[in-house]
Amino acid sequence: MVSTIQNTDVKQKDAARAAVVAVTSRAVFDCGVGGGDDVCGVGVAFPLLQALQRVNERLLEENPAESLLFDVVLITTSSQQQQQSSRISSSTRHYGLEVSRFCFSSEEDFIESLLTNGVQLFLTTDRNEATQASQSGVLSALLDQQIASCPPEQLRVMFCGDAIVQPDTGPTPASRQVAQSFSTQLGEMRQRFGVFNSPLSIVLVTSRGGRESCSGALQKLRSRGVSVDEAYCLAGAPQGPIVSLLRPHFLLSEGFRNLEE
């Protein structure tokens, strides 16, 4: 069973224009600790929500009528956390997080919760959930402990250029279309800001091949209106060191593959 509760504390986003991002509540909050009975401690994805919110704030500063914004949905599949639904909503209010909807579902029905809420990107610390979402056609990314140290004032998104150059090894055409649509929205958001002091940074990394692979990925992204801030061609070198240096909040691969190589 899926239950979705609208957060009346925040202004709801334009469903036709917003980029809907769902994050699991256990990644955002640690309900095992906290500063009081009604407040959970922060989880590894807390800076990520702050960064998403910062992009929205800057977009609205540029244009108060802006409708292309991140629409954040908090997904709860843990039966233990579902029993603390009021504590989760109180924690969101306490920390000033702009969450549009709270969605509660069983582990068996969480895919339905993503589809019902029109989620375009699903972020979780659970590898099994990320795989299930990807197989169901929802763009997903696996979060790890490293994002806890990511900067909250700038959203950093990394694209896997190898999956962009060779999309046939990835998901179904319908799934690729979802990924392409979301990347186009990111590109449009990035275009709203100048070269410097942008709250959104887009990075491209190609692990395999030479300059031609990186150039091909850049051209495909640009064809969708996505201009990157930085591009790295690793030519077979492990990407762990560059990921640790750049500290992206999440990594996107159109093949929905795990990028922790």
PDB file of C-alpha atoms in Angstrom:
ATOM      1  CA  MET A   1       0.000   0.000   0.000  1.00  0.00           C
ATOM      2  CA  VAL A   2       1.249   3.474  -0.904  1.00  0.00           C
ATOM      3  CA  SER A   3       0.365   6.612   1.045  1.00  0.00           C
ATOM      4  CA  THR A   4       1.455  10.078  -0.081  1.00  0.00           C
ATOM      5  CA  ILE A   5       1.097  13.151   2.128  1.00  0.00           C
ATOM      6  CA  GLN A   6       1.509  16.646   0.720  1.00  0.00           C
ATOM      7  CA  ASN A   7       3.664  18.981   2.778  1.00  0.00           C
ATOM      8  CA  THR A   8       1.508  22.057   3.341  1.00  0.00           C
ATOM      9  CA  ASP A   9       4.482  23.957   4.776  1.00  0.00           C
ATOM     10  CA  VAL A  10       5.998  24.504   1.317  1.00  0.00           C
ATOM     11  CA  LYS A  11       4.697  25.839  -1.974  1.00  0.00           C
ATOM     12  CA  GLN A  12       4.020  22.975  -4.361  1.00  0.00           C
ATOM     13  CA  LYS A  13       5.946  22.878  -7.636  1.00  0.00           C
ATOM     14  CA  ASP A  14       4.570  23.014 -11.181  1.00  0.00           C
ATOM     15  CA  ALA A  15       4.073  19.331 -12.052  1.00  0.00           C
ATOM     16  CA  ALA A  16       4.514  20.013 -15.765  1.00  0.00           C
ATOM     17  CA  ARG A  17       7.936  21.648 -15.373  1.00  0.00           C
ATOM     18  CA  ALA A  18       9.540  20.441 -12.147  1.00  0.00           C
ATOM     19  CA  ALA A  19      12.305  17.842 -11.975  1.00  0.00           C
ATOM     20  CA  VAL A  20      10.991  15.288  -9.481  1.00  0.00           C
ATOM     21  CA  VAL A  21      13.691  13.779  -7.265  1.00  0.00           C
ATOM     22  CA  ALA A  22      12.889  11.111  -4.678  1.00  0.00           C
ATOM     23  CA  VAL A  23      15.276  10.381  -1.812  1.00  0.00           C
ATOM     24  CA  THR A  24      14.845   7.684   0.814  1.00  0.00           C
ATOM     25  CA  SER A  25      14.191   9.116   4.260  1.00  0.00           C
ATOM     26  CA  ARG A  26      16.727   6.804   5.904  1.00  0.00           C
ATOM     27  CA  ALA A  27      19.420   8.393   3.710  1.00  0.00           C
ATOM     28  CA  VAL A  28      18.379  11.886   4.820  1.00  0.00           C
ATOM     29  CA  PHE A  29      17.665  11.224   8.495  1.00  0.00           C
ATOM     30  CA  ASP A  30      19.046   8.979  11.194  1.00  0.00           C
ATOM     31  CA  CYS A  31      16.053   8.419  13.431  1.00  0.00           C
ATOM     32  CA  GLY A  32      18.186   6.443  15.845  1.00  0.00           C
ATOM     33  CA  VAL A  33      19.744   9.675  17.070  1.00  0.00           C
ATOM     34  CA  GLY A  34      18.549  13.229  17.359  1.00  0.00           C
ATOM     35  CA  GLY A  35      18.296  16.401  19.331  1.00  0.00           C
ATOM     36  CA  GLY A  36      14.933  15.632  20.905  1.00  0.00           C
ATOM     37  CA  ASP A  37      11.857  13.436  20.835  1.00  0.00           C
ATOM     38  CA  ASP A  38      10.533  15.035  17.637  1.00  0.00           C
ATOM     39  CA  VAL A  39      13.784  15.520  15.727  1.00  0.00           C
ATOM     40  CA  CYS A  40      15.936  12.913  13.974  1.00  0.00           C
ATOM     41  CA  GLY A  41      19.645  13.232  13.424  1.00  0.00           C
ATOM     42  CA  VAL A  42      20.937  13.985   9.931  1.00  0.00           C
ATOM     43  CA  GLY A  43      21.924  11.225   7.503  1.00  0.00           C
ATOM     44  CA  VAL A  44      24.446  11.050   4.680  1.00  0.00           C
ATOM     45  CA  ALA A  45      22.076  12.624   2.115  1.00  0.00           C
ATOM     46  CA  PHE A  46      21.325  15.695   4.220  1.00  0.00           C
ATOM     47  CA  PRO A  47      23.820  17.932   2.315  1.00  0.00           C
ATOM     48  CA  LEU A  48      22.278  16.686  -0.945  1.00  0.00           C
ATOM     49  CA  LEU A  49      18.835  18.025  -0.016  1.00  0.00           C
ATOM     50  CA  GLN A  50      20.419  21.296   1.047  1.00  0.00           C
ATOM     51  CA  ALA A  51      22.185  21.540  -2.325  1.00  0.00           C
ATOM     52  CA  LEU A  52      18.964  20.813  -4.260  1.00  0.00           C
ATOM     53  CA  GLN A  53      17.234  23.488  -2.231  1.00  0.00           C
ATOM     54  CA  ARG A  54      20.050  25.952  -2.887  1.00  0.00           C
ATOM     55  CA  VAL A  55      19.618  25.517  -6.642  1.00  0.00           C
ATOM     56  CA  ASN A  56      15.893  26.253  -6.268  1.00  0.00           C
ATOM     57  CA  GLU A  57      16.583  29.339  -4.184  1.00  0.00           C
ATOM     58  CA  ARG A  58      19.047  30.733  -6.713  1.00  0.00           C
ATOM     59  CA  LEU A  59      16.695  29.976  -9.630  1.00  0.00           C
ATOM     60  CA  LEU A  60      13.930  31.924  -7.883  1.00  0.00           C
ATOM     61  CA  GLU A  61      16.344  34.772  -7.124  1.00  0.00           C
ATOM     62  CA  GLU A  62      17.081  34.997 -10.849  1.00  0.00           C
ATOM     63  CA  ASN A  63      13.395  34.750 -11.770  1.00  0.00           C
ATOM     64  CA  PRO A  64      10.634  34.706  -9.092  1.00  0.00           C
ATOM     65  CA  ALA A  65       8.277  33.153 -11.653  1.00  0.00           C
ATOM     66  CA  GLU A  66      10.652  30.255 -12.431  1.00  0.00           C
ATOM     67  CA  SER A  67       8.848  26.905 -12.702  1.00  0.00           C
ATOM     68  CA  LEU A  68      11.793  24.656 -13.594  1.00  0.00           C
ATOM     69  CA  LEU A  69      12.690  23.622 -10.046  1.00  0.00           C
ATOM     70  CA  PHE A  70      13.611  20.494  -8.144  1.00  0.00           C
ATOM     71  CA  ASP A  71      10.551  18.850  -6.614  1.00  0.00           C
ATOM     72  CA  VAL A  72      11.726  16.695  -3.699  1.00  0.00           C
ATOM     73  CA  VAL A  73       9.813  13.645  -2.500  1.00  0.00           C
ATOM     74  CA  LEU A  74      10.862  11.798   0.652  1.00  0.00           C
ATOM     75  CA  ILE A  75      10.279   8.051   0.274  1.00  0.00           C
ATOM     76  CA  THR A  76       9.977   5.819   3.363  1.00  0.00           C
ATOM     77  CA  THR A  77      10.001   2.037   2.939  1.00  0.00           C
ATOM     78  CA  SER A  78      11.329   1.092   6.382  1.00  0.00           C
ATOM     79  CA  SER A  79       8.532  -0.193   8.626  1.00  0.00           C
ATOM     80  CA  GLN A  80      10.378   1.205  11.627  1.00  0.00           C
ATOM     81  CA  GLN A  81      10.574   4.692  10.125  1.00  0.00           C
ATOM     82  CA  GLN A  82       6.957   4.532   8.967  1.00  0.00           C
ATOM     83  CA  GLN A  83       6.005   4.304  12.622  1.00  0.00           C
ATOM     84  CA  GLN A  84       7.873   7.587  13.083  1.00  0.00           C
ATOM     85  CA  SER A  85       6.187   9.474  10.232  1.00  0.00           C
ATOM     86  CA  SER A  86       5.377  12.476  12.431  1.00  0.00           C
ATOM     87  CA  ARG A  87       9.009  12.617  13.583  1.00  0.00           C
ATOM     88  CA  ILE A  88      10.237  12.609   9.986  1.00  0.00           C
ATOM     89  CA  SER A  89       7.913  15.475   9.002  1.00  0.00           C
ATOM     90  CA  SER A  90       8.885  17.368  12.175  1.00  0.00           C
ATOM     91  CA  SER A  91      12.567  16.871  11.380  1.00  0.00           C
ATOM     92  CA  THR A  92      12.030  18.235   7.864  1.00  0.00           C
ATOM     93  CA  ARG A  93      10.400  21.316   9.348  1.00  0.00           C
ATOM     94  CA  HIS A  94      13.077  21.655  12.042  1.00  0.00           C
ATOM     95  CA  TYR A  95      15.935  21.663   9.526  1.00  0.00           C
ATOM     96  CA  GLY A  96      14.082  23.872   7.050  1.00  0.00           C
ATOM     97  CA  LEU A  97      14.164  21.321   4.224  1.00  0.00           C
ATOM     98  CA  GLU A  98      11.900  21.983   1.255  1.00  0.00           C
ATOM     99  CA  VAL A  99      10.227  18.596   0.786  1.00  0.00           C
ATOM    100  CA  SER A 100       7.016  18.694  -1.251  1.00  0.00           C
ATOM    101  CA  ARG A 101       5.637  15.255  -0.398  1.00  0.00           C
ATOM    102  CA  PHE A 102       6.126  12.420   2.057  1.00  0.00           C
ATOM    103  CA  CYS A 103       5.503   8.978   0.586  1.00  0.00           C
ATOM    104  CA  PHE A 104       5.157   5.851   2.710  1.00  0.00           C
ATOM    105  CA  SER A 105       5.107   2.387   1.174  1.00  0.00           C
ATOM    106  CA  SER A 106       6.096  -1.187   1.879  1.00  0.00           C
ATOM    107  CA  GLU A 107       9.327  -2.529   0.406  1.00  0.00           C
ATOM    108  CA  GLU A 108       7.228  -4.491  -2.076  1.00  0.00           C
ATOM    109  CA  ASP A 109       5.317  -1.412  -3.266  1.00  0.00           C
ATOM    110  CA  PHE A 110       8.042   1.229  -3.372  1.00  0.00           C
ATOM    111  CA  ILE A 111       8.293   1.051  -7.184  1.00  0.00           C
ATOM    112  CA  GLU A 112       4.604   1.942  -7.316  1.00  0.00           C
ATOM    113  CA  SER A 113       5.331   4.917  -5.055  1.00  0.00           C
ATOM    114  CA  LEU A 114       7.971   6.169  -7.513  1.00  0.00           C
ATOM    115  CA  LEU A 115       5.706   5.793 -10.540  1.00  0.00           C
ATOM    116  CA  THR A 116       2.684   7.304  -8.773  1.00  0.00           C
ATOM    117  CA  ASN A 117       4.673  10.408  -7.858  1.00  0.00           C
ATOM    118  CA  GLY A 118       6.178  10.788 -11.331  1.00  0.00           C
ATOM    119  CA  VAL A 119       9.719  10.432  -9.994  1.00  0.00           C
ATOM    120  CA  GLN A 120      12.411  11.173 -12.576  1.00  0.00           C
ATOM    121  CA  LEU A 121      15.425  10.458 -10.375  1.00  0.00           C
ATOM    122  CA  PHE A 122      15.529   8.081  -7.408  1.00  0.00           C
ATOM    123  CA  LEU A 123      18.385   8.335  -4.903  1.00  0.00           C
ATOM    124  CA  THR A 124      19.031   5.675  -2.265  1.00  0.00           C
ATOM    125  CA  THR A 125      21.777   4.093  -0.181  1.00  0.00           C
ATOM    126  CA  ASP A 126      20.276   0.632  -0.836  1.00  0.00           C
ATOM    127  CA  ARG A 127      21.822  -1.086  -3.860  1.00  0.00           C
ATOM    128  CA  ASN A 128      18.858  -3.453  -4.244  1.00  0.00           C
ATOM    129  CA  GLU A 129      16.384  -0.542  -4.343  1.00  0.00           C
ATOM    130  CA  ALA A 130      18.489   1.280  -6.922  1.00  0.00           C
ATOM    131  CA  THR A 131      18.591  -1.825  -9.122  1.00  0.00           C
ATOM    132  CA  GLN A 132      14.844  -2.413  -8.847  1.00  0.00           C
ATOM    133  CA  ALA A 133      14.100   1.202  -9.728  1.00  0.00           C
ATOM    134  CA  SER A 134      16.429   1.082 -12.732  1.00  0.00           C
ATOM    135  CA  GLN A 135      14.867  -2.126 -14.009  1.00  0.00           C
ATOM    136  CA  SER A 136      11.443  -0.457 -13.728  1.00  0.00           C
ATOM    137  CA  GLY A 137      12.537   2.440 -15.931  1.00  0.00           C
ATOM    138  CA  VAL A 138      13.234   5.009 -13.206  1.00  0.00           C
ATOM    139  CA  LEU A 139      16.606   6.757 -13.398  1.00  0.00           C
ATOM    140  CA  SER A 140      18.432   5.952 -10.172  1.00  0.00           C
ATOM    141  CA  ALA A 141      21.732   6.564  -8.457  1.00  0.00           C
ATOM    142  CA  LEU A 142      23.349   4.869  -5.497  1.00  0.00           C
ATOM    143  CA  LEU A 143      24.427   7.153  -2.659  1.00  0.00           C
ATOM    144  CA  ASP A 144      27.366   6.338  -0.427  1.00  0.00           C
ATOM    145  CA  GLN A 145      28.932   7.668   2.747  1.00  0.00           C
ATOM    146  CA  GLN A 146      31.117  10.062   0.748  1.00  0.00           C
ATOM    147  CA  ILE A 147      28.221  12.428   0.020  1.00  0.00           C
ATOM    148  CA  ALA A 148      28.037  13.318   3.720  1.00  0.00           C
ATOM    149  CA  SER A 149      31.087  15.537   3.109  1.00  0.00           C
ATOM    150  CA  CYS A 150      29.791  17.086  -0.128  1.00  0.00           C
ATOM    151  CA  PRO A 151      29.256  20.869  -0.133  1.00  0.00           C
ATOM    152  CA  PRO A 152      25.648  21.878   0.648  1.00  0.00           C
ATOM    153  CA  GLU A 153      25.969  25.201  -1.202  1.00  0.00           C
ATOM    154  CA  GLN A 154      26.547  23.688  -4.666  1.00  0.00           C
ATOM    155  CA  LEU A 155      24.906  20.664  -6.280  1.00  0.00           C
ATOM    156  CA  ARG A 156      27.550  18.583  -8.053  1.00  0.00           C
ATOM    157  CA  VAL A 157      26.354  16.089 -10.656  1.00  0.00           C
ATOM    158  CA  MET A 158      28.675  13.705 -12.475  1.00  0.00           C
ATOM    159  CA  PHE A 159      27.829  12.007 -15.781  1.00  0.00           C
ATOM    160  CA  CYS A 160      29.397   8.736 -16.903  1.00  0.00           C
ATOM    161  CA  GLY A 161      30.483   9.448 -20.450  1.00  0.00           C
ATOM    162  CA  ASP A 162      31.003   5.764 -21.286  1.00  0.00           C
ATOM    163  CA  ALA A 163      27.287   5.039 -20.907  1.00  0.00           C
ATOM    164  CA  ILE A 164      26.402   8.093 -23.000  1.00  0.00           C
ATOM    165  CA  VAL A 165      28.658   7.037 -25.877  1.00  0.00           C
ATOM    166  CA  GLN A 166      27.478   3.392 -25.768  1.00  0.00           C
ATOM    167  CA  PRO A 167      23.809   3.540 -24.678  1.00  0.00           C
ATOM    168  CA  ASP A 168      22.889   0.272 -26.420  1.00  0.00           C
ATOM    169  CA  THR A 169      24.456  -1.689 -23.559  1.00  0.00           C
ATOM    170  CA  GLY A 170      22.112  -0.028 -21.095  1.00  0.00           C
ATOM    171  CA  PRO A 171      18.383  -0.036 -20.385  1.00  0.00           C
ATOM    172  CA  THR A 172      15.324  -0.087 -22.610  1.00  0.00           C
ATOM    173  CA  PRO A 173      14.663   2.796 -25.022  1.00  0.00           C
ATOM    174  CA  ALA A 174      11.903   4.070 -22.691  1.00  0.00           C
ATOM    175  CA  SER A 175      14.356   4.162 -19.765  1.00  0.00           C
ATOM    176  CA  ARG A 176      16.947   5.975 -21.854  1.00  0.00           C
ATOM    177  CA  GLN A 177      14.324   8.536 -22.790  1.00  0.00           C
ATOM    178  CA  VAL A 178      13.691   9.239 -19.098  1.00  0.00           C
ATOM    179  CA  ALA A 179      17.419   9.680 -18.487  1.00  0.00           C
ATOM    180  CA  GLN A 180      17.791  11.981 -21.483  1.00  0.00           C
ATOM    181  CA  SER A 181      14.815  14.075 -20.401  1.00  0.00           C
ATOM    182  CA  PHE A 182      16.230  14.545 -16.904  1.00  0.00           C
ATOM    183  CA  SER A 183      19.679  15.458 -18.232  1.00  0.00           C
ATOM    184  CA  THR A 184      18.040  18.055 -20.497  1.00  0.00           C
ATOM    185  CA  GLN A 185      16.315  19.584 -17.473  1.00  0.00           C
ATOM    186  CA  LEU A 186      19.628  19.741 -15.629  1.00  0.00           C
ATOM    187  CA  GLY A 187      21.208  21.436 -18.636  1.00  0.00           C
ATOM    188  CA  GLU A 188      18.416  23.985 -18.800  1.00  0.00           C
ATOM    189  CA  MET A 189      18.853  24.756 -15.107  1.00  0.00           C
ATOM    190  CA  ARG A 190      22.604  25.171 -15.550  1.00  0.00           C
ATOM    191  CA  GLN A 191      22.042  27.643 -18.389  1.00  0.00           C
ATOM    192  CA  ARG A 192      20.217  29.927 -15.970  1.00  0.00           C
ATOM    193  CA  PHE A 193      23.525  30.738 -14.265  1.00  0.00           C
ATOM    194  CA  GLY A 194      26.819  32.225 -15.325  1.00  0.00           C
ATOM    195  CA  VAL A 195      30.201  30.551 -15.515  1.00  0.00           C
ATOM    196  CA  PHE A 196      31.164  31.525 -11.989  1.00  0.00           C
ATOM    197  CA  ASN A 197      29.381  31.103  -8.664  1.00  0.00           C
ATOM    198  CA  SER A 198      26.811  28.664 -10.015  1.00  0.00           C
ATOM    199  CA  PRO A 199      24.863  26.555  -7.458  1.00  0.00           C
ATOM    200  CA  LEU A 200      24.878  23.693  -9.989  1.00  0.00           C
ATOM    201  CA  SER A 201      28.018  22.088 -11.387  1.00  0.00           C
ATOM    202  CA  ILE A 202      27.963  19.376 -14.070  1.00  0.00           C
ATOM    203  CA  VAL A 203      30.999  17.156 -14.604  1.00  0.00           C
ATOM    204  CA  LEU A 204      31.663  14.549 -17.299  1.00  0.00           C
ATOM    205  CA  VAL A 205      34.003  11.595 -16.773  1.00  0.00           C
ATOM    206  CA  THR A 206      34.868   8.955 -19.357  1.00  0.00           C
ATOM    207  CA  SER A 207      36.674   5.945 -17.921  1.00  0.00           C
ATOM    208  CA  ARG A 208      37.425   4.112 -21.159  1.00  0.00           C
ATOM    209  CA  GLY A 209      38.745   5.175 -24.533  1.00  0.00           C
ATOM    210  CA  GLY A 210      40.670   8.291 -25.402  1.00  0.00           C
ATOM    211  CA  ARG A 211      39.832  11.825 -26.397  1.00  0.00           C
ATOM    212  CA  GLU A 212      37.392  10.611 -29.037  1.00  0.00           C
ATOM    213  CA  SER A 213      35.159   8.982 -26.404  1.00  0.00           C
ATOM    214  CA  CYS A 214      35.155  12.104 -24.263  1.00  0.00           C
ATOM    215  CA  SER A 215      34.491  14.307 -27.295  1.00  0.00           C
ATOM    216  CA  GLY A 216      31.610  12.060 -28.387  1.00  0.00           C
ATOM    217  CA  ALA A 217      30.012  12.222 -24.928  1.00  0.00           C
ATOM    218  CA  LEU A 218      30.382  16.007 -24.849  1.00  0.00           C
ATOM    219  CA  GLN A 219      28.725  16.335 -28.240  1.00  0.00           C
ATOM    220  CA  LYS A 220      25.788  14.142 -27.201  1.00  0.00           C
ATOM    221  CA  LEU A 221      25.254  16.118 -24.013  1.00  0.00           C
ATOM    222  CA  ARG A 222      25.468  19.422 -25.877  1.00  0.00           C
ATOM    223  CA  SER A 223      22.880  18.153 -28.369  1.00  0.00           C
ATOM    224  CA  ARG A 224      20.496  17.953 -25.400  1.00  0.00           C
ATOM    225  CA  GLY A 225      21.411  21.404 -24.169  1.00  0.00           C
ATOM    226  CA  VAL A 226      23.762  20.183 -21.455  1.00  0.00           C
ATOM    227  CA  SER A 227      27.008  22.131 -21.106  1.00  0.00           C
ATOM    228  CA  VAL A 228      29.477  20.707 -18.615  1.00  0.00           C
ATOM    229  CA  ASP A 229      31.697  22.680 -16.265  1.00  0.00           C
ATOM    230  CA  GLU A 230      34.511  20.119 -16.280  1.00  0.00           C
ATOM    231  CA  ALA A 231      35.383  17.053 -18.352  1.00  0.00           C
ATOM    232  CA  TYR A 232      37.899  14.309 -17.552  1.00  0.00           C
ATOM    233  CA  CYS A 233      39.174  11.548 -19.833  1.00  0.00           C
ATOM    234  CA  LEU A 234      40.653   8.789 -17.659  1.00  0.00           C
ATOM    235  CA  ALA A 235      41.667   6.459 -20.523  1.00  0.00           C
ATOM    236  CA  GLY A 236      41.345   3.324 -18.420  1.00  0.00           C
ATOM    237  CA  ALA A 237      42.568   4.724 -15.119  1.00  0.00           C
ATOM    238  CA  PRO A 238      40.378   4.023 -12.057  1.00  0.00           C
ATOM    239  CA  GLN A 239      37.831   6.750 -11.449  1.00  0.00           C
ATOM    240  CA  GLY A 240      37.819   6.414  -7.654  1.00  0.00           C
ATOM    241  CA  PRO A 241      40.493   9.100  -7.084  1.00  0.00           C
ATOM    242  CA  ILE A 242      38.789  11.700  -9.313  1.00  0.00           C
ATOM    243  CA  VAL A 243      35.426  10.993  -7.676  1.00  0.00           C
ATOM    244  CA  SER A 244      36.980  11.489  -4.233  1.00  0.00           C
ATOM    245  CA  LEU A 245      38.537  14.756  -5.389  1.00  0.00           C
ATOM    246  CA  LEU A 246      35.449  16.224  -7.078  1.00  0.00           C
ATOM    247  CA  ARG A 247      32.972  14.931  -4.469  1.00  0.00           C
ATOM    248  CA  PRO A 248      29.816  14.752  -6.618  1.00  0.00           C
ATOM    249  CA  HIS A 249      26.515  14.344  -4.793  1.00  0.00           C
ATOM    250  CA  PHE A 250      25.554  11.602  -7.233  1.00  0.00           C
ATOM    251  CA  LEU A 251      26.743   9.969 -10.447  1.00  0.00           C
ATOM    252  CA  LEU A 252      24.476   9.462 -13.437  1.00  0.00           C
ATOM    253  CA  SER A 253      24.862   6.719 -15.995  1.00  0.00           C
ATOM    254  CA  GLU A 254      22.332   6.250 -18.777  1.00  0.00           C
ATOM    255  CA  GLY A 255      23.139   2.543 -18.508  1.00  0.00           C
ATOM    256  CA  PHE A 256      22.022   2.646 -14.867  1.00  0.00           C
ATOM    257  CA  ARG A 257      25.272   0.989 -13.949  1.00  0.00           C
ATOM    258  CA  ASN A 258      27.048   1.326 -10.647  1.00  0.00           C
ATOM    259  CA  LEU A 259      29.881   3.796 -11.158  1.00  0.00           C
ATOM    260  CA  GLU A 260      32.039   2.750  -8.245  1.00  0.00           C
ATOM    261  CA  GLU A 261      34.700   1.102 -10.368  1.00  0.00           C
TER     262      GLU A 261
END
